[in-house]
Tab-separated table of C-alpha atoms in Angstrom:
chain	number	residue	atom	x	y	z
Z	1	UNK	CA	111.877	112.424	77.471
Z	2	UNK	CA	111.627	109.855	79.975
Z	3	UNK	CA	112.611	106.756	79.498
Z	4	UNK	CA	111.545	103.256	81.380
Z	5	UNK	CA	115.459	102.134	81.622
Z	6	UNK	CA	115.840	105.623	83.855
Z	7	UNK	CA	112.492	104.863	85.913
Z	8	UNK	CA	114.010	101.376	86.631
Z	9	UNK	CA	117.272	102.174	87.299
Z	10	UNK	CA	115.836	105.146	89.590
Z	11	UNK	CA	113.602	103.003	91.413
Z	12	UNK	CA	115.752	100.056	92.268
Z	13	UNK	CA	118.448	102.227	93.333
Z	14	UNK	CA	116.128	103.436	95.942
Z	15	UNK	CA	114.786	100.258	96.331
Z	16	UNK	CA	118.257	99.007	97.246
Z	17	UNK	CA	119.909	101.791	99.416
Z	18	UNK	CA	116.293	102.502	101.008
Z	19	UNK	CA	117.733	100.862	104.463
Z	20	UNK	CA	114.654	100.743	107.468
Z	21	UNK	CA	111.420	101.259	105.470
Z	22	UNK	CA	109.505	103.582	103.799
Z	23	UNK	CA	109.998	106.432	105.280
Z	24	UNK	CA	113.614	106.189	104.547
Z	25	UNK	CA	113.406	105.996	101.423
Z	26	UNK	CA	111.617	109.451	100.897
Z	27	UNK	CA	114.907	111.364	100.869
Z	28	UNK	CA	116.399	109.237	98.226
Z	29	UNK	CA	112.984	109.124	95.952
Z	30	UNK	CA	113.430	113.021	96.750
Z	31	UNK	CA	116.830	112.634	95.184
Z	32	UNK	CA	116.069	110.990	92.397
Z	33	UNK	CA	113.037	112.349	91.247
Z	34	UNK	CA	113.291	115.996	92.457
Z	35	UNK	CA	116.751	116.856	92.344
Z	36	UNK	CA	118.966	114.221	89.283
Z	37	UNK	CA	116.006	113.759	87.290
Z	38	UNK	CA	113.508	116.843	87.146
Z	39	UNK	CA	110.579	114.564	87.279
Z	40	UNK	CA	108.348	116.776	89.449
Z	41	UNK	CA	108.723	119.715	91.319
Z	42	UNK	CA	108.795	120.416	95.043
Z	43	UNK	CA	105.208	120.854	95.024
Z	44	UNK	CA	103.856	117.824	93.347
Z	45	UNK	CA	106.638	115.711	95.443
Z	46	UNK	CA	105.420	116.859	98.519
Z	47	UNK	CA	101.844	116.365	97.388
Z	48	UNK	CA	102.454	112.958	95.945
Z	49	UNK	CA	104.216	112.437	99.738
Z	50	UNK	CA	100.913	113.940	101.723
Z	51	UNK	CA	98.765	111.684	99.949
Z	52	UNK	CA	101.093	108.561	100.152
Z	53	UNK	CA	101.381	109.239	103.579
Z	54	UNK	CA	97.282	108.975	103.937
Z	55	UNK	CA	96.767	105.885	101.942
Z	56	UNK	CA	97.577	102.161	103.728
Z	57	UNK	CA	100.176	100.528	102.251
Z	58	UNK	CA	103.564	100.503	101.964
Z	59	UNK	CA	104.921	104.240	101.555
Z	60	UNK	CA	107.654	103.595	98.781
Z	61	UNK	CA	105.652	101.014	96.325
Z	62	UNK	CA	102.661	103.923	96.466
Z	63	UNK	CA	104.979	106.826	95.548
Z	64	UNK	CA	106.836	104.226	93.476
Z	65	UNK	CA	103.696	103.077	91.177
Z	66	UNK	CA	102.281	106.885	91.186
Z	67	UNK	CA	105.640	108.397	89.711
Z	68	UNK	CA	106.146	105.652	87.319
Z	69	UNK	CA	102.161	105.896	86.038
Z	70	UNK	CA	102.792	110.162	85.752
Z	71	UNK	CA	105.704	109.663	83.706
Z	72	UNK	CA	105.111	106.824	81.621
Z	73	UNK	CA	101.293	105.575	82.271
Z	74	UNK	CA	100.783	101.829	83.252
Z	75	UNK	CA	104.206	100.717	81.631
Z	76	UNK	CA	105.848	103.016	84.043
Z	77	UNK	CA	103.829	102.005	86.947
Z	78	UNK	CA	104.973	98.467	86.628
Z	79	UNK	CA	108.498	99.293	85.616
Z	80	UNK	CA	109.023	101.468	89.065
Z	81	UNK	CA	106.882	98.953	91.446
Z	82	UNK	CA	109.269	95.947	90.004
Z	83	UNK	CA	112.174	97.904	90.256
Z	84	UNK	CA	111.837	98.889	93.751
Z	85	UNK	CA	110.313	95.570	95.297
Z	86	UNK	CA	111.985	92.778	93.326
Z	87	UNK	CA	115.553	94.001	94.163
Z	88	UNK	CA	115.036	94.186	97.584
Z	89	UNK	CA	112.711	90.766	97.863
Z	90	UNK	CA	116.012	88.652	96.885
Z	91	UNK	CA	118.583	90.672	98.839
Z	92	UNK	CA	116.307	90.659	102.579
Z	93	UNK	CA	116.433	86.798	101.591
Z	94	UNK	CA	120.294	86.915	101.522
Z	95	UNK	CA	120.861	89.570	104.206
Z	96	UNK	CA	118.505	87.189	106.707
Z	97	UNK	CA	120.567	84.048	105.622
Z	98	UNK	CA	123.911	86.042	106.014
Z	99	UNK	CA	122.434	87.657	109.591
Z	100	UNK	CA	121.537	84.857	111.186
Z	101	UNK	CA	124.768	83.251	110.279
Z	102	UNK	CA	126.622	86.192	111.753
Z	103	UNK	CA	124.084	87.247	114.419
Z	104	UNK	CA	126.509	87.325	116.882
Z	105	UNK	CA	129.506	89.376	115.213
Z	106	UNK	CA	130.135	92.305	116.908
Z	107	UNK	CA	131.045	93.706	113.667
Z	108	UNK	CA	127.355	92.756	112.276
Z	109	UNK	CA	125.399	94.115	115.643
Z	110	UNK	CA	127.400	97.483	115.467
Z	111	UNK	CA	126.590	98.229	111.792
Z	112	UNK	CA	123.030	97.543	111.989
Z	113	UNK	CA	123.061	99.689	115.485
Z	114	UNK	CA	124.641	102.655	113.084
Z	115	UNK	CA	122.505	102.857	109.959
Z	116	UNK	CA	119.787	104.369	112.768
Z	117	UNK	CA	121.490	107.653	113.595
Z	118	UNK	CA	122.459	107.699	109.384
Z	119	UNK	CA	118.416	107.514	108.661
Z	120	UNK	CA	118.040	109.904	111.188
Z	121	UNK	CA	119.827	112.647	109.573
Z	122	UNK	CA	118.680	112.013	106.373
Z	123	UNK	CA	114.939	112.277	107.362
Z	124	UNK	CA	116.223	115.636	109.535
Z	125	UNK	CA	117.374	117.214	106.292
Z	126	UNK	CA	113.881	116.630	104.512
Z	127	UNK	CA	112.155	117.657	107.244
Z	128	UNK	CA	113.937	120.912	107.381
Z	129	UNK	CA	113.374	121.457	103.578
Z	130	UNK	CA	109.952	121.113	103.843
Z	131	UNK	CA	109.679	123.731	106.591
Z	132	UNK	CA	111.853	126.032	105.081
Z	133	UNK	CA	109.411	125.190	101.768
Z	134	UNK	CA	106.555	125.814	103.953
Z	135	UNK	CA	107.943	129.439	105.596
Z	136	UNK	CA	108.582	130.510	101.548
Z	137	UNK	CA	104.964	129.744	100.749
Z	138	UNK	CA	102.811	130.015	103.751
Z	139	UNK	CA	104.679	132.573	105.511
Z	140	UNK	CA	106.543	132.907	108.867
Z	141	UNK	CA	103.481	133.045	111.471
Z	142	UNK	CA	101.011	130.135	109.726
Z	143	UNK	CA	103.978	127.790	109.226
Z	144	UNK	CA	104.970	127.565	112.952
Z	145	UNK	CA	101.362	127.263	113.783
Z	146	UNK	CA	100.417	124.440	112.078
Z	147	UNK	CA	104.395	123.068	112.584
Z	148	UNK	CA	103.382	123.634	116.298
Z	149	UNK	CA	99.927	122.316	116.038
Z	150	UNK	CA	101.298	118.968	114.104
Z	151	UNK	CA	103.854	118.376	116.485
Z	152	UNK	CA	100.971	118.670	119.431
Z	153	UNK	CA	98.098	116.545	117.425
Z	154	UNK	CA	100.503	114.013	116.242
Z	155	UNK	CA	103.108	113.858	119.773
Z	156	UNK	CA	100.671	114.453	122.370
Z	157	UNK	CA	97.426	113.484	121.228
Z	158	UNK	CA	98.955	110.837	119.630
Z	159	UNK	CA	96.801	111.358	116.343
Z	160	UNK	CA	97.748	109.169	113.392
Z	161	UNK	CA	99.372	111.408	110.472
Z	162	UNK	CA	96.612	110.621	107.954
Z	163	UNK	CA	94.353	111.954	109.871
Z	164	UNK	CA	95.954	116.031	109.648
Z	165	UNK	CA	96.707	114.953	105.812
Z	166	UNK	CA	93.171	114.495	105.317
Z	167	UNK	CA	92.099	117.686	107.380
Z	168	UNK	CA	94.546	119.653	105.129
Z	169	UNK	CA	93.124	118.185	102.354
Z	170	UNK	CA	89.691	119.276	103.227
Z	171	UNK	CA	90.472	122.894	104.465
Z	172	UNK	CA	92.552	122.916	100.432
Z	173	UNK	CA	89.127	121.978	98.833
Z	174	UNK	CA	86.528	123.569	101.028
Z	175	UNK	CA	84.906	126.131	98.376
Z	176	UNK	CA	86.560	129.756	99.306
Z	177	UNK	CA	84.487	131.612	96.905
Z	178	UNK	CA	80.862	130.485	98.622
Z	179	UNK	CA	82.331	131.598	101.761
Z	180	UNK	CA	83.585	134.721	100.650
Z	181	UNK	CA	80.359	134.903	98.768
Z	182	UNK	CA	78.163	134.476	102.509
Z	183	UNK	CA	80.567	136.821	103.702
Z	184	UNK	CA	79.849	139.355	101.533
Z	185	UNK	CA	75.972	138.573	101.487
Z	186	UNK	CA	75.964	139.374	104.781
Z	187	UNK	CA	77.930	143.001	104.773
């Protein structure tokens, strides 16, 4: 059984070492919800990600408030959302005080200049999870084509993310059966 306590201490953990943003915060929600906790699977992370990811809004308070409402309905909702946000609404107020006191330590300059590469790695790992994940399930072939065709929509056309989320999204709930059913109509 779930309780709210775990939810919140979940949440503002991530809330707190979720350093840069949303997105680097997925591997740690991963983390927490996936891999300590057993709260979803693989499948309904990375669906809960793909539709995060196509929604506006800040990327962890949506994944946040979804989680908490699937495990514990509105009382979990509110418990993850205030978790993640509150924490890290008092310390940016402290870290800006104590950075612009110390703007112009070395020290201070190099260890914000090294939490990049850190991120990095962390989102590199996901990433190759996922298409490892997506070789298992979609095969060798169709995951390099629509890795490939990703990387050129999204790098050289310069397409916005949501916008292949929502075409996947479309191809997953275009009716197969009708078309098989034309198909075979007209064999």
């Amino acid at each position: 059984m779930t309780h709210l306590r775990a939810i919140a201490l979940s949440f503002f953990k991530i809330g707190m070492l979720g350093y840069g943003g949303g997105p680097s915060s997925i591997p740690l929600v991963y983390q927490e919800v996936v891999i300590k906790h057993k709260w979803l699977d693989e499948n309904q992370f990375s669906d809960i990600l793909a539709l995060s990811n196509a929604l506006p809004g800040p990327l962890l308070t949506k994944m946040a408030g979804y989680i908490g409402f699937r495990l514990k309905g509105i009382r979990g909702l509110f418990t993850a959302i205030l978790a993640c946000v509150l924490p890290t609404v008092f310390l940016i107020i402290m870290l800006l005080v104590f950075f612009k006191t110390f703007q112009d330590n070395a020290f201070i300059q190099g260890m914000t200049k090294a939490v990049g590469p850190v991120i990095g790695v962390m989102l590199g790992v996901m990433a190759w999870q996922f298409a490892k994940k997506g070789h298992d399930v979609l095969g060798r072939a169709q995951n390099l084509i629509i890795l490939g065709g990703s990387a050129f929509f999204i790098f050289v056309l310069n397409w916005h993310p949501a916008i292949l989320i929502a075409a996947c999204i479309a191809v997953a709930l275009y009716p197969r059966d009708h078309h098989r059913e034309k198909g075979g109509a007209s064999s």
